[in-house]
Short mmCIF file of N, CA and C in Angstrom, two decimals:
data_model
loop_
_atom_site.label_atom_id
_atom_site.label_comp_id
_atom_site.label_asym_id
_atom_site.label_seq_id
_atom_site.Cartn_x
_atom_site.Cartn_y
_atom_site.Cartn_z
N MET A 13 13.66 -31.26 5.96
CA MET A 13 12.32 -31.96 5.73
C MET A 13 12.26 -31.59 4.89
N LYS A 14 11.69 -32.49 4.31
CA LYS A 14 10.68 -33.06 2.80
C LYS A 14 9.17 -32.73 3.17
N MET A 15 9.47 -31.99 1.42
CA MET A 15 8.33 -31.03 1.59
C MET A 15 7.20 -31.51 -0.21
N ASN A 16 6.18 -31.87 0.00
CA ASN A 16 5.57 -32.15 -1.23
C ASN A 16 4.52 -31.00 -1.66
N LEU A 17 3.73 -31.22 -2.58
CA LEU A 17 2.99 -30.28 -3.48
C LEU A 17 2.43 -29.39 -2.13
N SER A 18 1.85 -29.48 -1.65
CA SER A 18 0.64 -29.50 -0.67
C SER A 18 1.91 -28.02 0.69
N ASN A 19 2.64 -28.83 0.85
CA ASN A 19 3.00 -28.20 2.04
C ASN A 19 3.88 -26.87 1.18
N LYS A 20 4.38 -27.50 -0.42
CA LYS A 20 5.55 -26.37 -0.73
C LYS A 20 4.04 -24.67 -1.38
N ILE A 21 2.97 -24.79 -0.94
CA ILE A 21 2.17 -24.30 -1.85
C ILE A 21 1.12 -23.15 -0.50
N TYR A 22 1.96 -23.65 0.38
CA TYR A 22 0.70 -23.45 1.79
C TYR A 22 2.54 -22.51 2.33
N GLU A 23 3.61 -23.33 2.20
CA GLU A 23 4.80 -22.12 2.57
C GLU A 23 5.32 -21.61 1.66
N MET A 24 5.35 -21.50 0.64
CA MET A 24 5.36 -20.15 -0.07
C MET A 24 4.47 -19.22 -0.47
N ARG A 25 3.01 -19.73 0.06
CA ARG A 25 1.56 -18.59 -0.14
C ARG A 25 1.88 -18.03 1.10
N LYS A 26 2.66 -18.38 1.91
CA LYS A 26 3.16 -17.37 3.12
C LYS A 26 3.84 -16.33 3.41
N ALA A 27 4.89 -16.77 2.64
CA ALA A 27 6.22 -16.63 2.50
C ALA A 27 5.84 -15.26 1.31
N GLN A 28 4.97 -14.88 0.37
CA GLN A 28 4.95 -14.01 -0.45
C GLN A 28 3.83 -13.16 0.46
N GLY A 29 2.71 -14.02 2.05
CA GLY A 29 1.90 -12.68 2.10
C GLY A 29 0.83 -13.02 1.49
N LEU A 30 0.48 -14.12 1.15
CA LEU A 30 -0.85 -14.27 0.83
C LEU A 30 -1.99 -15.23 1.45
N SER A 31 -2.84 -14.62 1.57
CA SER A 31 -3.97 -15.05 2.69
C SER A 31 -4.62 -16.46 1.38
N GLN A 32 -4.82 -17.06 1.93
CA GLN A 32 -5.81 -18.29 0.86
C GLN A 32 -6.45 -17.70 -0.04
N GLU A 33 -7.60 -16.33 0.07
CA GLU A 33 -8.44 -15.52 -0.91
C GLU A 33 -7.96 -14.86 -1.50
N GLN A 34 -6.36 -14.29 -0.89
CA GLN A 34 -5.87 -13.87 -2.62
C GLN A 34 -5.45 -14.66 -3.02
N LEU A 35 -4.72 -15.95 -2.94
CA LEU A 35 -4.18 -16.35 -3.96
C LEU A 35 -4.53 -16.87 -4.79
N ALA A 36 -6.01 -17.41 -4.03
CA ALA A 36 -7.55 -18.10 -4.67
C ALA A 36 -7.81 -16.59 -6.32
N GLU A 37 -7.47 -15.19 -5.91
CA GLU A 37 -7.74 -14.62 -6.49
C GLU A 37 -7.57 -14.37 -7.43
N LYS A 38 -6.03 -15.11 -7.02
CA LYS A 38 -4.83 -13.78 -8.63
C LYS A 38 -4.75 -15.32 -9.37
N LEU A 39 -5.89 -17.10 -9.04
CA LEU A 39 -5.71 -18.35 -9.88
C LEU A 39 -7.32 -17.81 -10.51
N SER A 40 -7.96 -17.04 -9.94
CA SER A 40 -9.48 -17.22 -10.36
C SER A 40 -9.74 -19.15 -9.86
N VAL A 41 -9.66 -19.79 -8.41
CA VAL A 41 -10.37 -20.16 -8.30
C VAL A 41 -10.75 -19.92 -6.69
N SER A 42 -11.95 -20.74 -5.70
CA SER A 42 -12.46 -20.74 -4.56
C SER A 42 -10.92 -20.77 -3.58
N ARG A 43 -11.47 -19.85 -2.64
CA ARG A 43 -10.25 -19.74 -1.75
C ARG A 43 -10.66 -22.00 -0.65
N GLN A 44 -11.73 -22.22 -0.76
CA GLN A 44 -11.74 -23.55 -0.73
C GLN A 44 -11.12 -24.23 -1.78
N SER A 45 -10.48 -23.97 -3.34
CA SER A 45 -9.97 -25.01 -4.08
C SER A 45 -8.38 -24.85 -2.89
N VAL A 46 -8.14 -23.87 -2.97
CA VAL A 46 -6.27 -23.20 -2.06
C VAL A 46 -6.23 -24.30 -0.98
N SER A 47 -7.51 -24.47 -0.27
CA SER A 47 -6.90 -24.87 1.24
C SER A 47 -7.47 -26.06 1.11
N LYS A 48 -7.62 -27.02 -0.20
CA LYS A 48 -7.64 -28.84 -0.44
C LYS A 48 -6.27 -28.77 -0.88
N TRP A 49 -5.46 -28.45 -1.88
CA TRP A 49 -4.44 -28.43 -2.43
C TRP A 49 -3.44 -28.11 -0.99
N GLU A 50 -3.38 -27.47 -0.12
CA GLU A 50 -2.98 -27.37 0.69
C GLU A 50 -2.96 -27.92 2.08
N SER A 51 -4.03 -28.85 1.46
CA SER A 51 -3.78 -30.30 3.00
C SER A 51 -4.08 -31.17 2.04
N GLY A 52 -3.91 -30.74 1.01
CA GLY A 52 -3.54 -32.46 -0.05
C GLY A 52 -4.57 -33.63 0.20
N GLU A 53 -5.82 -32.75 0.54
CA GLU A 53 -7.22 -33.14 -0.75
C GLU A 53 -6.81 -33.17 -2.09
N ALA A 54 -6.48 -32.03 -2.63
CA ALA A 54 -6.73 -32.55 -4.20
C ALA A 54 -5.88 -31.50 -5.25
N ILE A 55 -5.50 -31.70 -5.97
CA ILE A 55 -4.05 -31.22 -6.37
C ILE A 55 -4.80 -30.37 -7.45
N PRO A 56 -3.96 -29.19 -7.60
CA PRO A 56 -4.12 -27.83 -8.81
C PRO A 56 -4.41 -28.38 -10.32
N GLU A 57 -5.10 -27.98 -10.69
CA GLU A 57 -4.67 -29.00 -12.59
C GLU A 57 -3.63 -28.30 -12.93
N LEU A 58 -3.16 -28.88 -14.22
CA LEU A 58 -1.64 -28.01 -14.92
C LEU A 58 -2.08 -27.10 -15.16
N GLU A 59 -2.68 -26.12 -15.56
CA GLU A 59 -3.27 -24.59 -15.54
C GLU A 59 -2.82 -23.87 -14.63
N ARG A 60 -3.22 -24.11 -13.48
CA ARG A 60 -3.36 -24.03 -12.27
C ARG A 60 -1.61 -23.68 -11.77
N LEU A 61 -1.09 -24.60 -12.14
CA LEU A 61 0.51 -25.30 -11.35
C LEU A 61 1.51 -24.24 -12.26
N ILE A 62 0.80 -24.09 -13.51
CA ILE A 62 1.46 -22.91 -14.12
C ILE A 62 1.81 -22.10 -13.38
N GLU A 63 0.54 -21.53 -13.18
CA GLU A 63 -0.04 -20.32 -13.11
C GLU A 63 0.51 -19.90 -11.46
N LEU A 64 1.17 -21.02 -10.22
CA LEU A 64 1.27 -20.76 -9.14
C LEU A 64 3.17 -20.60 -9.11
N SER A 65 3.79 -21.36 -10.55
CA SER A 65 5.13 -20.81 -10.18
C SER A 65 4.99 -19.77 -11.03
N LYS A 66 4.71 -19.01 -12.13
CA LYS A 66 4.64 -17.97 -12.04
C LYS A 66 4.25 -16.87 -10.29
N ILE A 67 3.57 -17.13 -9.89
CA ILE A 67 3.25 -16.37 -8.84
C ILE A 67 4.07 -16.79 -7.66
N PHE A 68 4.56 -17.44 -7.50
CA PHE A 68 5.65 -17.67 -5.96
C PHE A 68 7.05 -17.84 -7.15
N ASN A 69 7.20 -17.57 -8.77
CA ASN A 69 8.57 -17.86 -9.30
C ASN A 69 9.54 -18.83 -9.04
N VAL A 70 8.72 -20.02 -9.13
CA VAL A 70 9.81 -21.14 -8.86
C VAL A 70 9.31 -21.91 -10.54
N THR A 71 9.59 -23.32 -10.18
CA THR A 71 9.29 -23.82 -11.73
C THR A 71 8.58 -24.56 -11.30
N THR A 72 7.50 -25.48 -12.48
CA THR A 72 6.75 -26.64 -11.94
C THR A 72 7.73 -27.69 -11.96
N ASP A 73 8.24 -27.81 -11.68
CA ASP A 73 9.51 -29.11 -11.67
C ASP A 73 9.35 -29.29 -10.46
N TYR A 74 10.16 -27.74 -10.02
CA TYR A 74 10.37 -27.71 -8.37
C TYR A 74 8.77 -27.89 -7.64
N LEU A 75 7.64 -27.49 -8.21
CA LEU A 75 6.55 -27.42 -7.39
C LEU A 75 6.08 -29.35 -7.57
N LEU A 76 6.65 -30.23 -8.54
CA LEU A 76 5.86 -30.94 -8.26
C LEU A 76 6.59 -31.97 -7.96
N LYS A 77 7.90 -31.89 -7.72
CA LYS A 77 8.69 -33.00 -6.98
C LYS A 77 9.27 -32.79 -5.42
N GLU A 78 9.06 -33.36 -4.85
CA GLU A 78 9.59 -33.35 -3.81
C GLU A 78 10.87 -33.04 -3.12
N SER A 79 10.52 -32.37 -2.36
CA SER A 79 12.49 -31.58 -1.99
C SER A 79 12.67 -31.74 -0.83
N ASP A 80 13.84 -31.04 -0.33
CA ASP A 80 14.59 -30.40 0.39
C ASP A 80 14.37 -29.02 0.67
N VAL A 81 13.85 -28.85 1.41
CA VAL A 81 13.51 -27.60 1.10
C VAL A 81 14.21 -26.12 2.32
N ASP A 82 15.35 -25.96 2.06
CA ASP A 82 15.73 -25.00 3.11
C ASP A 82 15.09 -23.81 4.12
N GLU A 83 14.39 -24.29 5.11
CA GLU A 83 13.70 -22.97 5.77
C GLU A 83 14.54 -22.46 5.41
N LEU A 84 15.69 -22.09 5.50
CA LEU A 84 16.47 -20.25 6.01
C LEU A 84 15.97 -19.69 4.93
N THR A 85 15.25 -20.27 3.69
CA THR A 85 15.38 -19.19 2.49
C THR A 85 13.31 -19.25 2.57
N ILE A 86 12.61 -19.66 3.31
CA ILE A 86 11.40 -19.42 3.07
C ILE A 86 11.40 -18.64 3.83
N ARG A 87 12.41 -18.45 5.04
CA ARG A 87 12.18 -17.69 6.42
C ARG A 87 12.16 -16.10 5.68
N THR A 88 13.34 -16.22 5.06
CA THR A 88 14.33 -14.90 3.85
C THR A 88 13.25 -13.93 3.73
N LYS A 89 12.60 -15.47 2.86
CA LYS A 89 11.33 -14.52 1.85
C LYS A 89 9.87 -13.68 2.56
N MET A 90 9.82 -14.79 3.41
CA MET A 90 8.92 -14.08 4.84
C MET A 90 9.58 -12.68 5.36
N LEU A 91 10.63 -12.62 5.80
CA LEU A 91 11.14 -11.80 6.48
C LEU A 91 10.95 -10.44 5.07
N GLU A 92 11.52 -10.80 4.41
CA GLU A 92 12.10 -9.49 2.68
C GLU A 92 10.07 -9.35 2.93
N ASN A 93 9.12 -9.80 2.78
CA ASN A 93 7.84 -9.47 2.76
C ASN A 93 6.76 -8.68 4.12
N GLN A 94 7.36 -8.53 4.78
CA GLN A 94 7.22 -8.21 5.84
C GLN A 94 8.22 -6.75 6.03
N GLN A 95 9.40 -6.46 5.35
CA GLN A 95 10.38 -5.91 5.45
C GLN A 95 9.89 -4.33 4.21
N GLN A 96 9.41 -4.79 3.20
CA GLN A 96 8.12 -4.17 2.25
C GLN A 96 6.99 -4.05 2.74
N VAL A 97 6.14 -4.18 3.66
CA VAL A 97 5.00 -4.25 4.45
C VAL A 97 5.65 -2.65 5.00
N ILE A 98 7.05 -3.06 6.10
CA ILE A 98 6.79 -1.95 6.94
C ILE A 98 7.22 -0.46 6.40
N LEU A 99 7.77 -1.26 4.56
CA LEU A 99 8.45 0.07 4.30
C LEU A 99 7.65 0.51 3.33
N THR A 100 6.65 0.30 2.43
CA THR A 100 4.77 1.09 2.76
C THR A 100 4.65 1.63 3.55
N GLU A 101 4.25 1.46 4.50
CA GLU A 101 3.34 2.07 5.71
C GLU A 101 4.38 3.33 5.99
N ALA A 102 5.53 3.03 6.24
CA ALA A 102 6.28 4.50 6.36
C ALA A 102 6.21 4.91 5.48
N GLN A 103 6.38 5.26 4.17
CA GLN A 103 5.36 5.67 3.40
C GLN A 103 5.22 6.36 3.02
N LYS A 104 3.67 5.98 4.13
CA LYS A 104 2.07 6.45 3.93
C LYS A 104 2.05 7.54 5.56
N THR A 105 2.56 6.81 6.20
CA THR A 105 3.14 7.44 6.84
C THR A 105 3.68 9.33 6.75
N LYS A 106 4.72 8.94 5.72
CA LYS A 106 5.48 10.38 5.54
C LYS A 106 4.74 10.71 4.79
N ARG A 107 3.80 9.83 3.91
CA ARG A 107 3.05 11.29 3.24
C ARG A 107 2.23 12.08 3.79
N ARG A 108 1.42 10.62 4.73
CA ARG A 108 0.23 11.77 5.69
C ARG A 108 0.90 13.07 6.43
N GLN A 109 2.41 13.05 6.84
CA GLN A 109 2.49 13.66 7.43
C GLN A 109 3.16 15.13 6.66
N TYR A 110 3.38 14.59 5.75
CA TYR A 110 3.51 15.77 4.66
C TYR A 110 1.99 16.49 4.21
N GLN A 111 1.44 16.17 3.87
CA GLN A 111 -0.07 16.58 3.67
C GLN A 111 -0.87 17.45 4.76
N ILE A 112 -0.58 16.48 6.05
CA ILE A 112 -1.27 17.78 7.32
C ILE A 112 -0.29 18.83 7.54
N LEU A 113 0.70 18.64 7.86
CA LEU A 113 2.13 20.19 7.17
C LEU A 113 1.83 21.32 6.45
N SER A 114 2.26 20.38 4.47
CA SER A 114 1.92 21.17 4.24
C SER A 114 0.66 22.26 4.16
N CYS A 115 -0.43 21.54 4.13
CA CYS A 115 -1.96 21.69 4.20
C CYS A 115 -2.17 23.34 5.40
N THR A 116 -1.81 22.94 6.86
CA THR A 116 -1.35 23.83 7.76
C THR A 116 -0.93 24.87 7.45
N ALA A 117 0.24 24.69 6.82
CA ALA A 117 0.33 26.14 6.39
C ALA A 117 0.82 26.60 5.70
N ILE A 118 -0.10 26.23 4.18
CA ILE A 118 -1.03 26.68 3.34
C ILE A 118 -2.02 27.67 4.16
N TYR A 119 -2.65 27.30 4.84
CA TYR A 119 -3.87 27.59 5.34
C TYR A 119 -3.74 29.08 6.63
N LEU A 120 -3.22 28.84 7.18
CA LEU A 120 -1.48 29.63 8.25
C LEU A 120 -0.95 31.58 7.18
N VAL A 121 -0.45 30.43 5.91
CA VAL A 121 0.16 31.53 5.20
C VAL A 121 -1.16 32.18 4.77
N ALA A 122 -2.56 31.46 4.12
CA ALA A 122 -3.50 32.07 3.68
C ALA A 122 -4.66 33.20 5.13
N PHE A 123 -4.64 32.40 6.07
CA PHE A 123 -5.10 33.68 6.78
C PHE A 123 -4.22 34.80 7.35
N ALA A 124 -2.86 34.68 7.74
CA ALA A 124 -1.96 35.67 8.02
C ALA A 124 -2.03 36.63 6.41
N LEU A 125 -1.86 36.54 5.63
CA LEU A 125 -2.16 37.51 4.50
C LEU A 125 -3.97 38.30 4.73
N LEU A 126 -4.53 37.57 4.79
CA LEU A 126 -5.95 37.91 4.83
C LEU A 126 -6.16 38.40 5.86
N ILE A 127 -5.07 38.93 7.29
CA ILE A 127 -5.77 40.09 7.85
C ILE A 127 -4.76 40.48 7.63
N ILE A 128 -3.70 40.46 7.00
CA ILE A 128 -2.32 41.71 6.65
C ILE A 128 -3.03 42.50 5.80
N PHE A 129 -3.42 42.35 4.54
CA PHE A 129 -4.10 42.37 2.97
C PHE A 129 -5.59 43.33 3.88
N ARG A 130 -6.41 43.35 4.55
CA ARG A 130 -7.62 43.97 5.35
C ARG A 130 -6.85 44.85 6.19
N PHE A 131 -5.81 44.75 7.05
CA PHE A 131 -5.16 45.64 7.82
C PHE A 131 -5.17 46.68 6.93
N ALA A 132 -4.03 46.32 5.71
CA ALA A 132 -3.79 47.66 5.75
C ALA A 132 -4.17 47.78 4.49
N LEU A 133 -4.78 47.35 3.92
CA LEU A 133 -6.01 48.05 2.74
C LEU A 133 -6.83 49.20 3.45
N PHE A 134 -7.26 49.17 4.79
CA PHE A 134 -8.71 49.82 4.96
C PHE A 134 -8.11 50.73 6.13
N ASN A 135 -6.29 50.03 6.52
CA ASN A 135 -6.06 50.87 8.00
C ASN A 135 -7.25 51.10 9.20
N THR A 136 -6.98 49.92 8.89
CA THR A 136 -8.45 49.87 9.89
C THR A 136 -8.26 49.37 11.22
N PRO A 137 -8.03 49.02 13.16
CA PRO A 137 -8.15 48.27 14.31
C PRO A 137 -8.36 46.57 13.76
N ILE A 138 -7.23 45.88 14.42
CA ILE A 138 -7.25 44.74 13.76
C ILE A 138 -8.16 43.49 13.83
N GLY A 139 -8.56 44.47 15.55
CA GLY A 139 -10.23 43.77 15.36
C GLY A 139 -11.15 44.01 14.33
N SER A 140 -11.16 45.01 13.75
CA SER A 140 -12.23 45.11 12.13
C SER A 140 -11.84 44.59 11.44
N ALA A 141 -11.02 43.95 10.81
CA ALA A 141 -9.93 43.84 9.55
C ALA A 141 -10.77 42.59 9.35
N LEU A 142 -10.98 42.34 10.36
CA LEU A 142 -11.38 40.77 9.88
C LEU A 142 -12.70 40.76 9.29
N PRO A 143 -12.86 39.82 7.69
CA PRO A 143 -13.17 40.00 6.53
C PRO A 143 -14.85 39.47 7.00
N GLY A 144 -15.79 39.86 6.34
CA GLY A 144 -17.42 38.78 6.25
C GLY A 144 -17.39 36.81 5.74
N ILE A 145 -18.25 36.43 5.87
CA ILE A 145 -17.92 34.83 5.11
C ILE A 145 -17.61 34.56 4.03
N THR A 146 -17.51 35.89 2.96
CA THR A 146 -17.61 35.89 1.38
C THR A 146 -16.09 35.67 1.74
N GLY A 147 -15.45 37.04 2.30
CA GLY A 147 -13.92 36.27 2.74
C GLY A 147 -13.40 35.43 2.33
N TYR A 148 -14.37 34.51 3.83
CA TYR A 148 -13.14 33.16 4.15
C TYR A 148 -13.39 32.36 3.35
N LEU A 149 -14.46 32.35 2.37
CA LEU A 149 -14.76 31.68 1.42
C LEU A 149 -13.97 32.07 0.58
N ILE A 150 -13.64 32.58 0.09
CA ILE A 150 -13.02 32.91 -0.85
C ILE A 150 -11.34 32.35 -1.23
N ILE A 151 -11.08 32.96 0.24
CA ILE A 151 -9.56 32.50 1.06
C ILE A 151 -9.32 30.93 1.05
N PHE A 152 -10.64 30.31 1.87
CA PHE A 152 -10.91 29.01 1.98
C PHE A 152 -10.12 28.75 0.88
N ALA A 153 -11.07 28.62 -0.59
CA ALA A 153 -10.78 28.37 -1.75
C ALA A 153 -9.61 28.42 -1.72
N VAL A 154 -9.26 29.13 -1.98
CA VAL A 154 -7.89 29.66 -2.87
C VAL A 154 -7.05 28.51 -1.86
N ALA A 155 -6.98 28.99 -1.03
CA ALA A 155 -6.74 27.76 0.18
C ALA A 155 -5.94 27.00 -0.47
N THR A 156 -7.39 26.14 -1.17
CA THR A 156 -7.92 24.98 -0.60
C THR A 156 -7.42 23.95 -2.31
N ALA A 157 -7.26 24.96 -2.86
CA ALA A 157 -7.04 24.77 -4.70
C ALA A 157 -5.05 24.63 -4.47
N ILE A 158 -4.88 25.03 -3.76
CA ILE A 158 -2.66 25.67 -3.87
C ILE A 158 -3.19 24.35 -2.74
N ALA A 159 -3.37 23.93 -1.98
CA ALA A 159 -3.13 23.07 -1.08
C ALA A 159 -3.11 21.18 -2.04
N ILE A 160 -4.20 21.06 -2.20
CA ILE A 160 -4.53 19.95 -3.39
C ILE A 160 -3.00 20.37 -4.41
N THR A 161 -2.85 21.49 -5.20
CA THR A 161 -1.91 21.37 -6.54
C THR A 161 -0.98 20.58 -6.11
N VAL A 162 -0.42 21.00 -4.33
CA VAL A 162 0.93 20.73 -3.38
C VAL A 162 1.10 19.97 -3.33
N ASN A 163 0.49 18.81 -3.02
CA ASN A 163 -0.06 17.81 -2.62
C ASN A 163 0.15 16.44 -3.24
N MET A 164 -0.44 17.32 -5.01
CA MET A 164 -0.96 16.22 -5.70
C MET A 164 0.39 15.75 -6.57
N HIS A 165 1.79 16.99 -6.97
CA HIS A 165 2.61 17.59 -7.05
C HIS A 165 3.57 16.69 -6.10
N TYR A 166 3.47 16.55 -4.85
CA TYR A 166 4.20 15.73 -3.70
C TYR A 166 4.21 14.09 -4.61
N ASP A 167 3.38 13.48 -4.72
CA ASP A 167 2.58 11.98 -5.14
C ASP A 167 3.71 12.12 -6.16
N LYS A 168 3.14 13.05 -7.27
CA LYS A 168 3.77 12.90 -8.77
C LYS A 168 5.03 12.47 -8.60
N HIS A 169 5.44 13.26 -8.32
CA HIS A 169 7.16 13.13 -7.48
C HIS A 169 7.68 11.88 -6.43
N ALA A 170 6.42 11.96 -4.96
CA ALA A 170 7.45 11.04 -4.90
C ALA A 170 7.14 9.88 -5.64
N ALA A 171 5.94 9.20 -6.35
CA ALA A 171 5.80 7.64 -6.92
C ALA A 171 6.92 7.49 -7.89
N VAL A 172 7.92 8.50 -8.32
CA VAL A 172 8.92 8.93 -9.70
C VAL A 172 10.44 7.55 -9.09
#
């Protein structure tokens, strides 16, 4: 398949997983400009061609010369981008699961310790060992601080 500049911009934008608006933002132009380039109604200025070559990681020579493009290469790039999106979503899901489980565990341990200490310290029946609202607020604040610290530590090490 012979491809000219407009086809290449369209195909490479799609392969990168970019919308016309996203590409326009990267180039500091309007979405309509990108649309006109892709439809062949207009040609990007030299400065924009250079920026396009950097964004798409190709030479300006490649962009400007009509050529046969290996459709498999474009499809491979699209699949790689889709795979990256899936991996990113999996990482977000793993992070959310960790946050939920760690916070649940922290609050359960805090509540259990509260009950154990109140019962042990005052040697009272379990029903009367429950603290007043102030005790709950203090334990909740401490557990929240611990949960935030644990999750920040996880985020810091997950990013590395």
